[in-house]
Tab-separated table of C-alpha atoms and ligand atoms in Angstrom:
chain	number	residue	atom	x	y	z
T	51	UNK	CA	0.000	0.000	0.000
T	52	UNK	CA	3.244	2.238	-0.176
T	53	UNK	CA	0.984	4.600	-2.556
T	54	UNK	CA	-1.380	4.813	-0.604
T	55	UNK	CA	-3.980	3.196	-2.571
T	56	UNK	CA	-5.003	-0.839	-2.200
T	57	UNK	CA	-3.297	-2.485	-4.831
T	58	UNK	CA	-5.856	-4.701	-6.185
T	59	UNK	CA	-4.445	-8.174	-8.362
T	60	UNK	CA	-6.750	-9.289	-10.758
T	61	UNK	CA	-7.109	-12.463	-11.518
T	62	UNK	CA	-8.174	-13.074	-14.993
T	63	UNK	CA	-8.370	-15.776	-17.894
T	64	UNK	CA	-8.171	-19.135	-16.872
T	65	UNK	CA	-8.573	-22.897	-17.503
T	66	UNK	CA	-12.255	-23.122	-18.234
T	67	UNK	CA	-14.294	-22.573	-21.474
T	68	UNK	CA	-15.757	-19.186	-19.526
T	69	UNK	CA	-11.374	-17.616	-20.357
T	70	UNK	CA	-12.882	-15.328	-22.700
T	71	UNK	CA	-15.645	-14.201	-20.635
T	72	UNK	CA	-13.168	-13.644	-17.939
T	73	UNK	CA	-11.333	-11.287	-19.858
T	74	UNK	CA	-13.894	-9.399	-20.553
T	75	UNK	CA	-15.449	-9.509	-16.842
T	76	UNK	CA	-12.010	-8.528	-15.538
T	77	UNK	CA	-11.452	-5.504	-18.202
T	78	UNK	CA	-14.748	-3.655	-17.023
T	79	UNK	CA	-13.771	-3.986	-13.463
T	80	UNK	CA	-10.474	-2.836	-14.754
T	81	UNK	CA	-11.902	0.306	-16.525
T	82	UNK	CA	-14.350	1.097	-13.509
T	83	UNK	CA	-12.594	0.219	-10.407
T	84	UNK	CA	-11.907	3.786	-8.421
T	85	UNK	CA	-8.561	4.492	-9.380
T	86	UNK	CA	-8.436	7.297	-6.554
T	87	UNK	CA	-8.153	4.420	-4.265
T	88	UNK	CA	-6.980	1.604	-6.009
T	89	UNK	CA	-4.151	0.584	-8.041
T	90	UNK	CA	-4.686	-2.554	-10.264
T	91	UNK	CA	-1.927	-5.369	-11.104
T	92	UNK	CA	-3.711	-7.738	-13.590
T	93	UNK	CA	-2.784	-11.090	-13.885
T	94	UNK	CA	-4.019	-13.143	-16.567
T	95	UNK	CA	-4.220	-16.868	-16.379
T	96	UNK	CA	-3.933	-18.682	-19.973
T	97	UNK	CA	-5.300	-21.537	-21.307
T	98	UNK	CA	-2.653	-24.040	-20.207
T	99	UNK	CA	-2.867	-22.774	-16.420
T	100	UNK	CA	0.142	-20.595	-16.469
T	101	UNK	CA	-0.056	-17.506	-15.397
T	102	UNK	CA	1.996	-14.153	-16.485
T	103	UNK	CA	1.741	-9.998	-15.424
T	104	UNK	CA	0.195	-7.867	-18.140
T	105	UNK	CA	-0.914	-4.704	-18.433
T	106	UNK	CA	-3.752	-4.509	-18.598
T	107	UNK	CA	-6.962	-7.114	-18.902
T	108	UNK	CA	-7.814	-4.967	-22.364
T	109	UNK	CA	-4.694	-5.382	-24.460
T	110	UNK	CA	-6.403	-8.236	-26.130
T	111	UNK	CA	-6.210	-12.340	-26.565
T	112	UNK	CA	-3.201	-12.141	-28.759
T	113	UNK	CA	-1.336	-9.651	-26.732
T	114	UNK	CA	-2.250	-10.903	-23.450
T	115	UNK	CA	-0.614	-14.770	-24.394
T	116	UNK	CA	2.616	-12.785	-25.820
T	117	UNK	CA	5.827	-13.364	-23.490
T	118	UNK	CA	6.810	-15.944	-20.754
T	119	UNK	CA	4.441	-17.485	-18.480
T	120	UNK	CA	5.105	-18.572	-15.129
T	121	UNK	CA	3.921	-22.086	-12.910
T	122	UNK	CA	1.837	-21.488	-9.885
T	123	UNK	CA	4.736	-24.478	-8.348
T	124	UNK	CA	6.848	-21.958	-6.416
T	125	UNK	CA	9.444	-25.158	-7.584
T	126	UNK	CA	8.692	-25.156	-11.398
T	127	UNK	CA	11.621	-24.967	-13.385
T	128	UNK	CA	10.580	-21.566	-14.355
T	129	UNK	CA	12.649	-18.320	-12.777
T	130	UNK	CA	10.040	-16.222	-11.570
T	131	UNK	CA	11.302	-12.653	-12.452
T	132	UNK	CA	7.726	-11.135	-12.404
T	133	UNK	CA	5.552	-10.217	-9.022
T	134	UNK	CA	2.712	-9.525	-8.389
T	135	UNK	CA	2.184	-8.690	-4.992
T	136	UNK	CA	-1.710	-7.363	-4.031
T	137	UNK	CA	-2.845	-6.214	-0.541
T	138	UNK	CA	-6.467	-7.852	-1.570
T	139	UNK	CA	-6.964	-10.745	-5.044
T	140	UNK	CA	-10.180	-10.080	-7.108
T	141	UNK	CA	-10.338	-14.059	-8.950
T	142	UNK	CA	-12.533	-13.356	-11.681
T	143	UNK	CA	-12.466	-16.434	-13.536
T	144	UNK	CA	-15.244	-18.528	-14.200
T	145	UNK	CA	-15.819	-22.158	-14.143
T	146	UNK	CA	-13.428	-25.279	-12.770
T	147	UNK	CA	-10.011	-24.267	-11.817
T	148	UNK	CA	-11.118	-20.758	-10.794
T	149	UNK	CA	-14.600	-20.762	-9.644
T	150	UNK	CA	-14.458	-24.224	-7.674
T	151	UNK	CA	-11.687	-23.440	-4.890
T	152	UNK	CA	-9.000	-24.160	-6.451
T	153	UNK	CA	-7.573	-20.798	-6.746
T	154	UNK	CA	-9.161	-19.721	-3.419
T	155	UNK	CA	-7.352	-22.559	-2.112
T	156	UNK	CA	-3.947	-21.554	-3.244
T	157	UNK	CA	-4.743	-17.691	-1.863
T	158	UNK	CA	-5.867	-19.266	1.536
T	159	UNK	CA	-2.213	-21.106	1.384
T	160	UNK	CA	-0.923	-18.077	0.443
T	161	UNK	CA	-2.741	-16.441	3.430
T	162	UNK	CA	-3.954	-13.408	1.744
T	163	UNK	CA	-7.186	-11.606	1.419
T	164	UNK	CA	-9.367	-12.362	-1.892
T	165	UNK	CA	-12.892	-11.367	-3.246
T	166	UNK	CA	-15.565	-14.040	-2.758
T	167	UNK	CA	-15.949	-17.030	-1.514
T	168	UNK	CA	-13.939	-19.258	0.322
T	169	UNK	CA	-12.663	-22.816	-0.449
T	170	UNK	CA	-15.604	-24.784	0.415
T	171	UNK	CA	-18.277	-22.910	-0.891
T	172	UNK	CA	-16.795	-22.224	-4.345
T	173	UNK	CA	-16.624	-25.874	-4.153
T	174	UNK	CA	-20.322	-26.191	-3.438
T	175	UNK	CA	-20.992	-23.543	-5.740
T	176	UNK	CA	-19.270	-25.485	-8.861
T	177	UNK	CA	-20.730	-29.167	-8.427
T	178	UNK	CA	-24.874	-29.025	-9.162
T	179	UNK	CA	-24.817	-32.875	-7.339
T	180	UNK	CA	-23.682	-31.734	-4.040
T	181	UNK	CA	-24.994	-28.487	-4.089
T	182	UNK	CA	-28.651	-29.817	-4.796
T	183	UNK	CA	-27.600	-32.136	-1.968
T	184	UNK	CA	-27.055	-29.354	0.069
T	185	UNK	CA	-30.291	-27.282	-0.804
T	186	UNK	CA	-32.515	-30.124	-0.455
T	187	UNK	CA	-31.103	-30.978	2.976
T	188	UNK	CA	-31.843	-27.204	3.952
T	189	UNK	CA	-35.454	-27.925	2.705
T	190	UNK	CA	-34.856	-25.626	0.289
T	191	UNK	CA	-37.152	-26.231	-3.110
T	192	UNK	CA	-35.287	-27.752	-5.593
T	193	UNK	CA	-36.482	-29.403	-8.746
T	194	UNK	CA	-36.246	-33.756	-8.472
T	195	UNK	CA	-33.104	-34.747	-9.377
T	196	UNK	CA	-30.731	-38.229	-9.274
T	197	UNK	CA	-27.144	-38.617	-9.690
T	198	UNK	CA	-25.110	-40.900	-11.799
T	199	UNK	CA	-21.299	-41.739	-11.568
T	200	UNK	CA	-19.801	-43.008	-14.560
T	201	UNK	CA	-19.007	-46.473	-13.186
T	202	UNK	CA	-22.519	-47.086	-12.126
T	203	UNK	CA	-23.474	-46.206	-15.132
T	204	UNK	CA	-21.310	-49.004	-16.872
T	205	UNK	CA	-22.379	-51.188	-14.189
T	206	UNK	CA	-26.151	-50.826	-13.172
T	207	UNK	CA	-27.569	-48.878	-16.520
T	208	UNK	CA	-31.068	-50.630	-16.214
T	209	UNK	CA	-31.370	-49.626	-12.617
T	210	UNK	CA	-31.195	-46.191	-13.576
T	211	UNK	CA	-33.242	-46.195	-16.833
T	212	UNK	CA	-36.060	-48.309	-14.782
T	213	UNK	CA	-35.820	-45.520	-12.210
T	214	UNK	CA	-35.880	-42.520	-14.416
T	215	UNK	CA	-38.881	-44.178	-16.402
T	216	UNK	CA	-40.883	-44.285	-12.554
T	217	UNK	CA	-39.573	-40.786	-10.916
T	218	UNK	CA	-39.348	-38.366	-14.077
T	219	UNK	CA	-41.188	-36.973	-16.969
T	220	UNK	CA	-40.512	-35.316	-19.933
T	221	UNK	CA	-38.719	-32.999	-20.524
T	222	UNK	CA	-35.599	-34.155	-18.568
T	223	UNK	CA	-32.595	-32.439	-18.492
T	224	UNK	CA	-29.269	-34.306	-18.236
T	225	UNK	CA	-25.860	-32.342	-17.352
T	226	UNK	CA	-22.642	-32.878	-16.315
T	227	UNK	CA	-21.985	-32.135	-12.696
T	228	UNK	CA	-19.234	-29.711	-12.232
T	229	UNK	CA	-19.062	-27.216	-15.609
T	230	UNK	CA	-20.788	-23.951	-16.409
T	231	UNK	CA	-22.261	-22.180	-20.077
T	232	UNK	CA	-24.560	-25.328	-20.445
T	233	UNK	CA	-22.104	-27.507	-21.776
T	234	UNK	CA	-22.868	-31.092	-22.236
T	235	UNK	CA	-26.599	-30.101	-20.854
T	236	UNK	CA	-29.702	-31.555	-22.835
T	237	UNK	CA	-33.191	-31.235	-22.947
T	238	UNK	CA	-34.156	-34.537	-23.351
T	239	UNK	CA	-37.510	-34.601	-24.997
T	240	UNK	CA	-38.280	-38.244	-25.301
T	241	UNK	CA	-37.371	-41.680	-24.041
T	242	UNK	CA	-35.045	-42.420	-27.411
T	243	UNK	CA	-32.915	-39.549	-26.748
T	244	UNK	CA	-32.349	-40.229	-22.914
T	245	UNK	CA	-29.733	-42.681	-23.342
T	246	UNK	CA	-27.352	-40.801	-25.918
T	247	UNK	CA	-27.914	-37.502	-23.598
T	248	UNK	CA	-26.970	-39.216	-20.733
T	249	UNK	CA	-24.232	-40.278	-22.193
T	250	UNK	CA	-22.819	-36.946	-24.202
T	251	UNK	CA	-22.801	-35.336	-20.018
T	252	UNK	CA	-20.355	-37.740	-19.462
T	253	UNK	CA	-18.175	-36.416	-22.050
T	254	UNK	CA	-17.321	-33.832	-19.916
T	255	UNK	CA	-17.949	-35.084	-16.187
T	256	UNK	CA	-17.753	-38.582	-14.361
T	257	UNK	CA	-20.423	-37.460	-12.620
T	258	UNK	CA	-23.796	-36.377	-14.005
T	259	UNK	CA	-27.329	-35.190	-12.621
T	260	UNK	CA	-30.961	-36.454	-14.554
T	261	UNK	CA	-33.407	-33.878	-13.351
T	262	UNK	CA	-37.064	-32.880	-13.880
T	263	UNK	CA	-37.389	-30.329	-16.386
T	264	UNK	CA	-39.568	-27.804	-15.337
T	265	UNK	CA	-41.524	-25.314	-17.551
T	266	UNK	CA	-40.467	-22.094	-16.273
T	267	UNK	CA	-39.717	-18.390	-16.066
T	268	UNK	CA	-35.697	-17.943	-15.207
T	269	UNK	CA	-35.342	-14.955	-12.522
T	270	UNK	CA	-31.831	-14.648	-11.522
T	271	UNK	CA	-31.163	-12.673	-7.888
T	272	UNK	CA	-27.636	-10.775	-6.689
T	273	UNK	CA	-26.310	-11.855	-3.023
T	274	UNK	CA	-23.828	-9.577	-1.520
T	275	UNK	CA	-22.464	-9.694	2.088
T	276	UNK	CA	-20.466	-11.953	4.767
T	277	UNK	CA	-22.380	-12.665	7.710
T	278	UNK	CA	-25.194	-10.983	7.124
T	279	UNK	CA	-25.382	-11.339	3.058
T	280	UNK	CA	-28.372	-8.776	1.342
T	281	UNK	CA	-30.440	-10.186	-1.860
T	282	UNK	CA	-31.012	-7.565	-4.995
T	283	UNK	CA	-33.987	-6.794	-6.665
T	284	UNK	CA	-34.935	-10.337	-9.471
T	285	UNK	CA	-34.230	-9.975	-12.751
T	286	UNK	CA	-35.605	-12.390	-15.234
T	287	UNK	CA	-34.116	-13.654	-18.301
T	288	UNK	CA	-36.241	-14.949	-21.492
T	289	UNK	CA	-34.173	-17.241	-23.566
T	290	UNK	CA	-34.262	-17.267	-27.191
T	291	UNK	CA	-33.634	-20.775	-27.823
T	292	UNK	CA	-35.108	-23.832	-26.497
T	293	UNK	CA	-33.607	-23.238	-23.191
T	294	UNK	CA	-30.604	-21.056	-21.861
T	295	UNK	CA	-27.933	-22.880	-23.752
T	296	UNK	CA	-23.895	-21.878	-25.119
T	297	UNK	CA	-25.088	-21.089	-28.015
T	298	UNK	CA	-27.372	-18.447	-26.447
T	299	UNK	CA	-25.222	-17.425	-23.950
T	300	UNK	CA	-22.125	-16.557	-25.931
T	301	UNK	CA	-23.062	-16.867	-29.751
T	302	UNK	CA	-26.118	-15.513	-30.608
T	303	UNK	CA	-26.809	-13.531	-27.547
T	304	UNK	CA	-30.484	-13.121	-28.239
T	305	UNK	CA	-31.963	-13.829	-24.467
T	306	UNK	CA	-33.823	-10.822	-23.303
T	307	UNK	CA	-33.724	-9.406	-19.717
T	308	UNK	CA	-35.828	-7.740	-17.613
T	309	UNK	CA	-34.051	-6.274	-14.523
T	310	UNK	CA	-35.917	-5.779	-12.050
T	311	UNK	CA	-38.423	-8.789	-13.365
T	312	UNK	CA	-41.850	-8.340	-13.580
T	313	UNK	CA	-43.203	-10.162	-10.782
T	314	UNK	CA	-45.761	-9.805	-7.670
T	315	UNK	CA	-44.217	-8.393	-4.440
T	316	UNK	CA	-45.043	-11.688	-2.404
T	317	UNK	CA	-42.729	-13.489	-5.059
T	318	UNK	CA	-40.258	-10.724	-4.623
T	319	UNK	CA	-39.939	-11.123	-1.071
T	320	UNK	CA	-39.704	-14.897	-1.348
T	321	UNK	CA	-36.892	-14.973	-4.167
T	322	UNK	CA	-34.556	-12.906	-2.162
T	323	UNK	CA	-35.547	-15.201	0.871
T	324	UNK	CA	-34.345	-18.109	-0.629
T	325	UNK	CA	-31.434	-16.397	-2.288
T	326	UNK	CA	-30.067	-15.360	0.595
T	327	UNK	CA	-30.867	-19.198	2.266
T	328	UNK	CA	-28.756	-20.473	-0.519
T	329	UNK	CA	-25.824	-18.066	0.027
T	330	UNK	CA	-25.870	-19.292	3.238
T	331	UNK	CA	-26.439	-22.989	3.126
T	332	UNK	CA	-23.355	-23.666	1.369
T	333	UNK	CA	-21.472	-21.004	3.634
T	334	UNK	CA	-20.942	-18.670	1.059
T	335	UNK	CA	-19.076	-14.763	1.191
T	336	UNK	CA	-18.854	-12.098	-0.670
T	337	UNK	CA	-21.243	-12.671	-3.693
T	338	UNK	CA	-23.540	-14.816	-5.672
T	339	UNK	CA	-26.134	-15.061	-7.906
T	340	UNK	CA	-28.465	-17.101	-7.034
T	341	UNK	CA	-30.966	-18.982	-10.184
T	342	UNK	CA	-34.620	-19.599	-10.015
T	343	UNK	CA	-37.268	-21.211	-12.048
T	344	UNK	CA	-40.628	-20.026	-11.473
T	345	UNK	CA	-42.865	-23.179	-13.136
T	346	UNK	CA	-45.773	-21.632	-15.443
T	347	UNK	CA	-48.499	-23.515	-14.260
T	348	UNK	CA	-48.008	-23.462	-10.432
T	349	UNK	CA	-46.239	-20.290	-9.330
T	350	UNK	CA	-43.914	-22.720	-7.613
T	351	UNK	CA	-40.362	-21.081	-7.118
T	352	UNK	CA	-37.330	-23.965	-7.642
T	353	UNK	CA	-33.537	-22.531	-6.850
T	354	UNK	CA	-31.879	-24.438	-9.988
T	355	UNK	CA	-28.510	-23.273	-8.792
T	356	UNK	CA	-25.641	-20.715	-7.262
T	357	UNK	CA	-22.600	-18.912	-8.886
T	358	UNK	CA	-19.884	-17.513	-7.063
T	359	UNK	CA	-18.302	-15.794	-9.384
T	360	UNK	CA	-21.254	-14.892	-11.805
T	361	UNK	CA	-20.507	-12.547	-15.292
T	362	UNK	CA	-19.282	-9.622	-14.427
T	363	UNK	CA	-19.173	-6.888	-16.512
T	364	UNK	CA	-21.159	-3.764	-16.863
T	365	UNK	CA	-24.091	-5.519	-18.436
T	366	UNK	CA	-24.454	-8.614	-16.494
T	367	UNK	CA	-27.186	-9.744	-15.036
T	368	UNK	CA	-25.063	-9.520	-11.442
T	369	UNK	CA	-24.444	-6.040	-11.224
T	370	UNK	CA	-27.193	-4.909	-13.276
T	371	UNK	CA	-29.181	-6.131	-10.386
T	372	UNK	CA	-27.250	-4.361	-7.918
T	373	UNK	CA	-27.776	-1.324	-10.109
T	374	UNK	CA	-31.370	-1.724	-10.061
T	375	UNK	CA	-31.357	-1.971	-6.410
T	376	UNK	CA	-29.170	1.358	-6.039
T	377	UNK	CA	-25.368	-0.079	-6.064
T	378	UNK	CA	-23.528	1.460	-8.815
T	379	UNK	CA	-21.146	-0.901	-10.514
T	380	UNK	CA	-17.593	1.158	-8.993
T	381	UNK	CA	-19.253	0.869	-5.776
T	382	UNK	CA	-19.668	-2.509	-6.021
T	383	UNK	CA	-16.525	-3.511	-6.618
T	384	UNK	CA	-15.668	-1.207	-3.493
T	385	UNK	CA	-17.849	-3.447	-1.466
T	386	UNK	CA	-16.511	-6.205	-2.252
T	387	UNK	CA	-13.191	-5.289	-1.640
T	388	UNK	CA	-13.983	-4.045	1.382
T	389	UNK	CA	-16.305	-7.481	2.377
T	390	UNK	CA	-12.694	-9.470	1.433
T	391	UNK	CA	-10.293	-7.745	4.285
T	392	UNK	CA	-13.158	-7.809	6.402
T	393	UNK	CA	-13.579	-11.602	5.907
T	394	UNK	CA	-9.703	-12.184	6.211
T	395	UNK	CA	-9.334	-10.157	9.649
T	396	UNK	CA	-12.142	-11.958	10.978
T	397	UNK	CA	-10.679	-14.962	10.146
T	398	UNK	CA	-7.095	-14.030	11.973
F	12	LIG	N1	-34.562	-28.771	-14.652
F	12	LIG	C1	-34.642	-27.850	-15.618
F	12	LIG	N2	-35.841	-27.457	-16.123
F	12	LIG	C2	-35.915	-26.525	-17.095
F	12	LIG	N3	-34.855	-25.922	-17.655
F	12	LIG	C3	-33.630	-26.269	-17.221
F	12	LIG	C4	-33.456	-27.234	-16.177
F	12	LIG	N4	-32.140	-27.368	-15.949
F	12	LIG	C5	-31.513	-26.542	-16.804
F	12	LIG	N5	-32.398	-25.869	-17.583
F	12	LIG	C6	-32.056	-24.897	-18.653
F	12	LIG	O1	-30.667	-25.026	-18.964
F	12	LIG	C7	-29.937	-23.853	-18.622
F	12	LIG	C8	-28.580	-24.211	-18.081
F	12	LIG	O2	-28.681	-25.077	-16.969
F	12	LIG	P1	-27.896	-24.824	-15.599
F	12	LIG	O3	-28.224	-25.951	-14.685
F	12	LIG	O4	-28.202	-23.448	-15.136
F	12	LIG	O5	-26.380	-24.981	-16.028
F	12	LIG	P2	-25.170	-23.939	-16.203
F	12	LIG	O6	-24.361	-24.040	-14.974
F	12	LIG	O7	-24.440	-24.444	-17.385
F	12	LIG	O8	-25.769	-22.562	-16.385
F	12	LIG	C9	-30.850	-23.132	-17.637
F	12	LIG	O9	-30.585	-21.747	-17.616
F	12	LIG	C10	-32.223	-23.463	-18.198
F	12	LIG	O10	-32.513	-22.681	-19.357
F	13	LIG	MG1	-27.140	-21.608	-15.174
């Protein structure tokens, strides 16, 4: 802090399928952070899991992977000649090896103070089995849901097939258990496609959920706090496609929001009720967004799932909803800052 601002060290980029989405979450915090009091290093992760000091998170894919990278093995063969020394670490990187505790486990070894949440919940947060687990051992509403590993799957398919026929019906989704951006997720319409859908999840996990599809609105709600965490205003989201999937996410980009959602006050209260019971039941800090479906035909609310580090950059849904609810985008990031040294002294 010899400037007398909080050096902030971004962490950026990443192992997941969500690295470009990272860059661009980290260059609008990079672009609106208060630079009155705070100083951002930016370190960028690439693709490999090597990380490397740039300049900024803006200077662009090609730029960015341009000079030597760096292990995060303090014993690597590589000579670390680059530091990047932060009084607090923002990780802003989406998906496994960033979003799952993996990172927040090496800054907890580290023993410094970092945005978000902690080992365990980021944890939580990333694997849809145990955190359903979780939820529905809370009581909290959750849609039905079994889980398949991939060597009971090779060993007891008919036991699982006879018990999807007798729990579920269709629509069924099928997704891998720990990824993000609705990859390897289907909507499985009928019986014939349920075994090649099951099967294309576990292309990408060993462990996969079969859940009751719902048909439903999608509201989305903004957590924020430690002990005492505060929900946002709902915002709703109205996919284009078929459901919320990559290609609507990140390619075509033609879901429409509505922040704050339509929706009656009684539902209002009750979505940031059970936001903020899902922030806590996995024990999370610092921020989430917290996803609903609200099914058509009942009214019933279903918490389909948590993110602890959600999109994050001017226009996504996250902050958006803090900005609906009167928390400007620089003063969130102020916040949080300010919720990670109060965390980490706490903690000491
Ligand atoms: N049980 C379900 N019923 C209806 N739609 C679902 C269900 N599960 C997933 N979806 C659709 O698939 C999208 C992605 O699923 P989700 O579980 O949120 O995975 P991801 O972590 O990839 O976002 C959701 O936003 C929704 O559109
Ligand atoms: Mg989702």
């Amino acid at each position: 802090m010899k400037s007398g601002k909080i050096k902030i060290g971004l962490i950026f980029g990443g192992r997941s399928a969500e690295h470009e989405i990272s860059i661009l979450s980290a260059s609008s915090v990079y672009k609106n952070i208060n630079k009155e009091k705070f100083e951002v290093i930016s370190i960028y992760i690439n693709k490999n899991g090597y990380w490397r000091v740039v300049d900024s998170p803006l200077i662009g894919l090609e730029n960015l992977n341009k000079g030597e990278f760096y292990s995060f093995l303090p014993w690597a063969d590589s000579k670390i000649i680059e530091h990047f020394e932060a009084d607090v670490y923002f990780p802003l990187l989406h998906g496994p090896y960033g979003e799952d505790g993996t990172i927040q486990g090496l800054l907890e070894m580290a023993n410094v103070p970092y945005v978000g949440a902690g080992v365990l919940a980021s944890s939580l947060g990333m694997d849809k089995a145990k955190m359903k687990f979780i939820f529905r051992a809370k009581g909290l509403p959750v849609v039905n849901f079994i889980i398949i590993h991939d060597w009971q799957w090779k060993k007891d398919r008919d036991f699982f097939l006879k018990k999807i026929k007798e729990e579920f019906k269709y629509p069924i989704f099928t997704k891998p258990s720990n990824l993000g951006s609705s990859i390897g997720i289907t909507k499985v319409k009928e019986e014939t496609q349920l075994i090649p859908s099951i099967e294309q999840a576990f292309k990408y996990d060993r462990k996969i959920l079969v859940e009751q599809g719902v048909i439903a609105r999608e509201i989305e709600c903004s957590v924020l706090g430690n002990e005492e965490p505060q929900a946002s205003l709902p915002g709703e989201l109205i996919p284009y496609r078929e459901f919320y999937d990559y290609r609507d996410k990140y390619v075509e980009g033609k879901t429409e929001f509505k922040i704050p959602a339509p929706l009656e006050e009684d539902q209002i209260k009750e979505i940031r009720r059970l936001a903020i019971e899902a922030f806590k039941a996995i024990e999370c800090e610092g921020m989430a967004r917290v996803d609903f479906f609200l099914e058509k035909e009942t009214d019933k609310i279903f918490i389909n799932e948590i993110n602890t580090i959600p999109g994050f950059t001017e226009i996504s849904m996250y902050p958006k909803m803090w900005e609906a609810s009167g928390i400007s985008y620089p003063k969130l990031i102020e916040i949080l800052i300010e919720l990670a040294l109060e965390r980490y002294k706490n903690k000491k």
